[in-house]
Short mmCIF file of C-alpha atoms in Angstrom, two decimals:
data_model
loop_
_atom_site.label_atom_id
_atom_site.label_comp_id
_atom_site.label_asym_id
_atom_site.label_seq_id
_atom_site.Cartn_x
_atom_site.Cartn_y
_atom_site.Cartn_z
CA UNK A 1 8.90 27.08 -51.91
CA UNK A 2 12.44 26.35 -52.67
CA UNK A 3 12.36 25.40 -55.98
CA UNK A 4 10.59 29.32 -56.68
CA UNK A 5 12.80 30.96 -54.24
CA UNK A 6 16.15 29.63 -56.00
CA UNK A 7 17.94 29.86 -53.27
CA UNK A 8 16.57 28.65 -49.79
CA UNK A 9 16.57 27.58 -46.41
CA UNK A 10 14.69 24.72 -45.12
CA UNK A 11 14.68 24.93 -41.44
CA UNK A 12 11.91 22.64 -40.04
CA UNK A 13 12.39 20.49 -36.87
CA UNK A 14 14.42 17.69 -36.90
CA UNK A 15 12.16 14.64 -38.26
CA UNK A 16 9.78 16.19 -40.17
CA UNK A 17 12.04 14.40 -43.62
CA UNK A 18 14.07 17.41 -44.89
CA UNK A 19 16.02 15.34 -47.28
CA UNK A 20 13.04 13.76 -48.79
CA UNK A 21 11.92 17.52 -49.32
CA UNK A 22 15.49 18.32 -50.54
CA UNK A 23 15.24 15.48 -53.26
CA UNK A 24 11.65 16.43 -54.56
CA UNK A 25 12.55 19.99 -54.96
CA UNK A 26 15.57 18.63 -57.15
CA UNK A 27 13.19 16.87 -59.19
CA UNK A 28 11.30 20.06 -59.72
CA UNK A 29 14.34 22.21 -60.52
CA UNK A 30 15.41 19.48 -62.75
CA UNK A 31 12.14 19.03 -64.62
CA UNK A 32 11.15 23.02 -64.89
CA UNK A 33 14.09 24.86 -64.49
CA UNK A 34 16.95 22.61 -66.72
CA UNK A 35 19.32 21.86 -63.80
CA UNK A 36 21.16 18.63 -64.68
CA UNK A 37 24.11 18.62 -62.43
CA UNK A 38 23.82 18.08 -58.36
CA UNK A 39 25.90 18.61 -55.76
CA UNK A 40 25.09 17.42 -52.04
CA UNK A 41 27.57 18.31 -49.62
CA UNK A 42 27.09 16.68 -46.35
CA UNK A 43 29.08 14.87 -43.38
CA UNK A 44 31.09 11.81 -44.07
CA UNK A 45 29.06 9.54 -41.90
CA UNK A 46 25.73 10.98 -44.31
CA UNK A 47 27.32 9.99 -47.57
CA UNK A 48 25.72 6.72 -47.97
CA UNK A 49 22.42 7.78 -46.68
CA UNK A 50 21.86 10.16 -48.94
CA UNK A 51 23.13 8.14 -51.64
CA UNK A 52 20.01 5.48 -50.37
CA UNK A 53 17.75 8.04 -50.32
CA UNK A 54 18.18 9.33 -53.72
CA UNK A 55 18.02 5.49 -54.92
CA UNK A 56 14.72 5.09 -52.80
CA UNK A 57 12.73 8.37 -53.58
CA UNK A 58 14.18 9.48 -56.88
CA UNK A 59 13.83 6.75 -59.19
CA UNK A 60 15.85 4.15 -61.06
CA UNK A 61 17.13 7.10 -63.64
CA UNK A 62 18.91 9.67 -61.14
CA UNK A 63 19.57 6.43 -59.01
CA UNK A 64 22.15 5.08 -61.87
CA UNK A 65 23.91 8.35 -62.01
CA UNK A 66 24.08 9.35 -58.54
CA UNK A 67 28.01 8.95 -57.08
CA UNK A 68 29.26 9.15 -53.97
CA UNK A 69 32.94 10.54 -54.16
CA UNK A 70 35.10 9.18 -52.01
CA UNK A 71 38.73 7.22 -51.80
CA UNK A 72 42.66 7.95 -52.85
CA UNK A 73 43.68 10.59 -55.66
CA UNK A 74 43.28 8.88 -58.86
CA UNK A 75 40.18 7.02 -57.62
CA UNK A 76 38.04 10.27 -56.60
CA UNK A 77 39.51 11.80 -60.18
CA UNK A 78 37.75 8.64 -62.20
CA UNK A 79 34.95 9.11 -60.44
CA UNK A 80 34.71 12.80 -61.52
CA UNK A 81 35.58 11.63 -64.85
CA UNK A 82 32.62 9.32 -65.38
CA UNK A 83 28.89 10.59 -65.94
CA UNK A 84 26.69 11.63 -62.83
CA UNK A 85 23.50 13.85 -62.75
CA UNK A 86 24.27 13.72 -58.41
CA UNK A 87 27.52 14.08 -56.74
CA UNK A 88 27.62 13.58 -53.41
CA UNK A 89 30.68 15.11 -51.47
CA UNK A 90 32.32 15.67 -47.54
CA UNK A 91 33.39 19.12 -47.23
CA UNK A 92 37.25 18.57 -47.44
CA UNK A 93 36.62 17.42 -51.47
CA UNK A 94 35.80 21.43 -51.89
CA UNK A 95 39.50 21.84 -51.26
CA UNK A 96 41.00 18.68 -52.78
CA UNK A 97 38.75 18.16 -55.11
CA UNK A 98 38.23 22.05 -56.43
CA UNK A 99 39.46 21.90 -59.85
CA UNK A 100 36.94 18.80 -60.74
CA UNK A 101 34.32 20.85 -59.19
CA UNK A 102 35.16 23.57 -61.47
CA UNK A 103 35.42 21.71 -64.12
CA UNK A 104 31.88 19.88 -63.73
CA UNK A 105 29.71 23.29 -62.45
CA UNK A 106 26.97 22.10 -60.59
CA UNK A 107 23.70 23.83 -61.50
CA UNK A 108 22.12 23.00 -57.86
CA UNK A 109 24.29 22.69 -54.66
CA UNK A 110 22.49 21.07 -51.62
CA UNK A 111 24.07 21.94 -47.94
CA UNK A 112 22.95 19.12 -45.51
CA UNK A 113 22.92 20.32 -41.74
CA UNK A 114 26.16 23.16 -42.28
CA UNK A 115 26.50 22.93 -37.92
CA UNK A 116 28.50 20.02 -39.02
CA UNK A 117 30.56 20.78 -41.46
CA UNK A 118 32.46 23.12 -40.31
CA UNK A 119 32.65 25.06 -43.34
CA UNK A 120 35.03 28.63 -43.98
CA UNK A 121 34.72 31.65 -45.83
CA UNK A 122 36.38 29.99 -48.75
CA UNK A 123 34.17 27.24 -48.56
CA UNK A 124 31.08 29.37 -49.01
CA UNK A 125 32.99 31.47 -51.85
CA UNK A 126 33.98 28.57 -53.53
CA UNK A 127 30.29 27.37 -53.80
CA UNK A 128 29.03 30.96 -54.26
CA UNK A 129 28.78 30.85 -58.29
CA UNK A 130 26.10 27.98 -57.93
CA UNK A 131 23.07 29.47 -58.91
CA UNK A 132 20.41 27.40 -57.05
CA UNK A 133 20.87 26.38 -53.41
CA UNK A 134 19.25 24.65 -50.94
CA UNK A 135 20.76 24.50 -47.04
CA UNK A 136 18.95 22.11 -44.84
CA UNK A 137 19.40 23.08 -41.15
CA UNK A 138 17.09 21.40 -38.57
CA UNK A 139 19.77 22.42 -35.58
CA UNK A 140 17.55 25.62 -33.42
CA UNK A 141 19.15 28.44 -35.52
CA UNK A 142 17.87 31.00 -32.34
CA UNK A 143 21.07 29.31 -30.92
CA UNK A 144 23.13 29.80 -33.66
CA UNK A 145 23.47 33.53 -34.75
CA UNK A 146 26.59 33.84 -36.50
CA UNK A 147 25.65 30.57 -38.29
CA UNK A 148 22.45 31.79 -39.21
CA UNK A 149 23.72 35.20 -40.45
CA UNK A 150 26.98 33.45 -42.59
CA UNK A 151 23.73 31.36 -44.03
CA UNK A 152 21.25 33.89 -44.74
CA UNK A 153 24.19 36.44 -46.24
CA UNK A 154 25.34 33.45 -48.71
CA UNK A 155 22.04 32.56 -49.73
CA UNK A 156 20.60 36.33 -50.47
CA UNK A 157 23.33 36.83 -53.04
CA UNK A 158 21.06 39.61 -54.95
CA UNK A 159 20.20 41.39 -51.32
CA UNK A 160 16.39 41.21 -51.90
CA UNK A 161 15.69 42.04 -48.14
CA UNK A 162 16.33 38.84 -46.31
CA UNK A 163 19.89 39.38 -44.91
CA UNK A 164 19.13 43.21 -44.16
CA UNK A 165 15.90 41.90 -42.40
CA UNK A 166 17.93 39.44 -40.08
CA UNK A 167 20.66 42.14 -39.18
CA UNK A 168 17.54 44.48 -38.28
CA UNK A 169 16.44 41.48 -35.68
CA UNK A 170 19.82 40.82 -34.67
CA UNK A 171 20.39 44.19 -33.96
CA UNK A 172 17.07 44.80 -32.09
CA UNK A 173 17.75 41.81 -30.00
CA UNK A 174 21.63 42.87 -29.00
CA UNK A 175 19.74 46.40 -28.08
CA UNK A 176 17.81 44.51 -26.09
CA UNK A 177 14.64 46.76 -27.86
CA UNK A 178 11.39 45.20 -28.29
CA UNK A 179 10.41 45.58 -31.61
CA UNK A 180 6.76 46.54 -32.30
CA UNK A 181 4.11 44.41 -34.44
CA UNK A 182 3.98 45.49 -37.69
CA UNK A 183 8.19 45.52 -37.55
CA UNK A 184 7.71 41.68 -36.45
CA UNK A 185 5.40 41.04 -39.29
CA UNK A 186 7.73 43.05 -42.03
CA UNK A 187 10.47 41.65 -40.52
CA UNK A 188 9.10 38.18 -40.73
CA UNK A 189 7.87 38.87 -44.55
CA UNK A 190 11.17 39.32 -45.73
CA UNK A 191 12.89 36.30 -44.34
CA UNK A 192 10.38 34.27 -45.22
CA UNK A 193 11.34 34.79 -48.89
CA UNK A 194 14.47 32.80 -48.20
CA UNK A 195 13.59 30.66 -45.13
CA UNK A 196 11.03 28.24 -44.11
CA UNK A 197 10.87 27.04 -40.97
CA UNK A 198 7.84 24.74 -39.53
CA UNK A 199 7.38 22.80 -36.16
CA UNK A 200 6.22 19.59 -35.94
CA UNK A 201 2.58 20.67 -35.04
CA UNK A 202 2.65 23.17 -37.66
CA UNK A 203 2.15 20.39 -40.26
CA UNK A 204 0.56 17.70 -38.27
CA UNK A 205 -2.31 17.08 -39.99
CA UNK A 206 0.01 16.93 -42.96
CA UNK A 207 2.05 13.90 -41.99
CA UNK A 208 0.97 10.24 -42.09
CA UNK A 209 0.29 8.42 -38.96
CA UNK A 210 2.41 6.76 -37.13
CA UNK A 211 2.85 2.56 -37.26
CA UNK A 212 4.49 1.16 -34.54
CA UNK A 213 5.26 -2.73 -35.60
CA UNK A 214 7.01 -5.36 -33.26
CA UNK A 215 9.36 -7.14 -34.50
CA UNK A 216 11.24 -10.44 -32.45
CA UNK A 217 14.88 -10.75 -33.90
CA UNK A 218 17.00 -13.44 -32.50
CA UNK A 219 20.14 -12.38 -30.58
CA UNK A 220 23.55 -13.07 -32.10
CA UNK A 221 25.78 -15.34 -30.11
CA UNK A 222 28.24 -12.09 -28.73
CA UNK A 223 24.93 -10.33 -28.46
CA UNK A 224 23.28 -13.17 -26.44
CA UNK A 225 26.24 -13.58 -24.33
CA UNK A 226 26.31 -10.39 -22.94
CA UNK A 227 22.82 -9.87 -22.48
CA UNK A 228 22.81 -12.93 -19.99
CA UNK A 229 25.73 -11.24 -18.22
CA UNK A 230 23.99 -8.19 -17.95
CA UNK A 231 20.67 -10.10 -16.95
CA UNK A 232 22.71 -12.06 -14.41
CA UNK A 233 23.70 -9.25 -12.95
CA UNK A 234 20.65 -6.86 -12.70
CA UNK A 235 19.17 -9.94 -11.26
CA UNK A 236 21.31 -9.79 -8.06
CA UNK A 237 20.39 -5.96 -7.84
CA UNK A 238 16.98 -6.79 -7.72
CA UNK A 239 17.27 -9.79 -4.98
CA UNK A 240 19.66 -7.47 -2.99
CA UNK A 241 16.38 -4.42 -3.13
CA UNK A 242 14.07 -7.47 -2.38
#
């Protein structure tokens, strides 16, 4: 879906593996379409996971050239100097970091969970000129209207229908007017050239099943100390109830 949308929003409920998604829709674009250059802009904290993830799903190939960038000045401007299919990025590099982002011109941006990263008009513009985009939001977008409409107005940079269909809701639903059937169903055609967005049940039968293993780890010695305290104590809450 994303890959022949070109630019897209994957909305599904949390835990249903948007990232893995992300990644094998990369692989498409990259084997089918010629994109080469990556850009995944994500928290700080989500850096190193995604980094993982690449390494684990991806392959030993895109794992060698996937970089995190991160540190001082003239360490972040080696790292743009040295060969990387996958650049991983927080959102303050867009700023600090514009010119080598210029300079390299992703093919293929990727916008992990944007309810986080706090990003500005500038920040959108400056990624604008991307051509292929993928925003992965599993945060209940219902919530989030001005977040969903900066999101759907970015990605629908040819105004196909998607952006004009959302304002049409949005407008309906500030009206408080109840919007007939077949404008649900138009309404709902349109978007769903740009978005997707699936429940957990909607792909249920999809999913593999779940394996719950236990596993006995011994406790550390800080760890074991204050789980005695702890015990100790709910143990004289327990006599006292007795």
């Amino acid at each position: 879906f994303a890959v022949v949308a070109g630019r897209a929003l994957l909305a599904d409920e949390r835990g249903l593996g948007k990232s893995v998604q992300a990644i094998a829709a990369t692989q498409l674009w990259r084997r089918h379409f010629g994109v080469q250059r990556v850009l995944v802009v994500c928290a700080p904290a989500q850096r190193a996971g995604w980094q993982r993830a690449w390494q684990r799903i991806a392959g030993s190939a895109v794992a060698d050239e996937t970089q995190v960038v991160d540190g001082g000045h003239h360490q972040r401007q080696a790292q743009w100097s040295a060969p990387a299919g996958v650049r991983i990025v927080a959102p303050e590099a867009l700023h600090t970091d514009g010119a080598h982002l210029a300079h390299w011109a992703p093919d293929l941006v990727l916008i992990d969970e944007p309810q986080q990263l706090n990003l500005h008009a500038d920040d959108w513009a400056l990624l604008q000129p991307i051509a292929h985009a993928l925003v992965l939001c599993g945060a209940p977008l219902a919530d989030l209207p001005a977040l969903t409409d900066t999101l759907v107005a970015w990605l629908d940079v040819q105004r196909l229908g998607p952006l004009a269909a959302l304002r049409e809701l949005q407008a309906a639903s500030e009206a408080g007017r109840a919007l007939g059937d077949a404008d649900i169903e138009r309404l709902t055609a349109a978007l769903s050239r740009l978005m997707l967005q699936r429940q957990r049940d909607d792909v249920a039968d999809q999913l593999p099943p779940v394996v719950h293993s236990e596993r006995l780890l011994p406790l550390a010695p800080g760890q074991r100390a204050a789980h005695d305290q702890h015990a100790a104590a709910a143990r004289r809450l327990l006599a006292g109830w007795q």
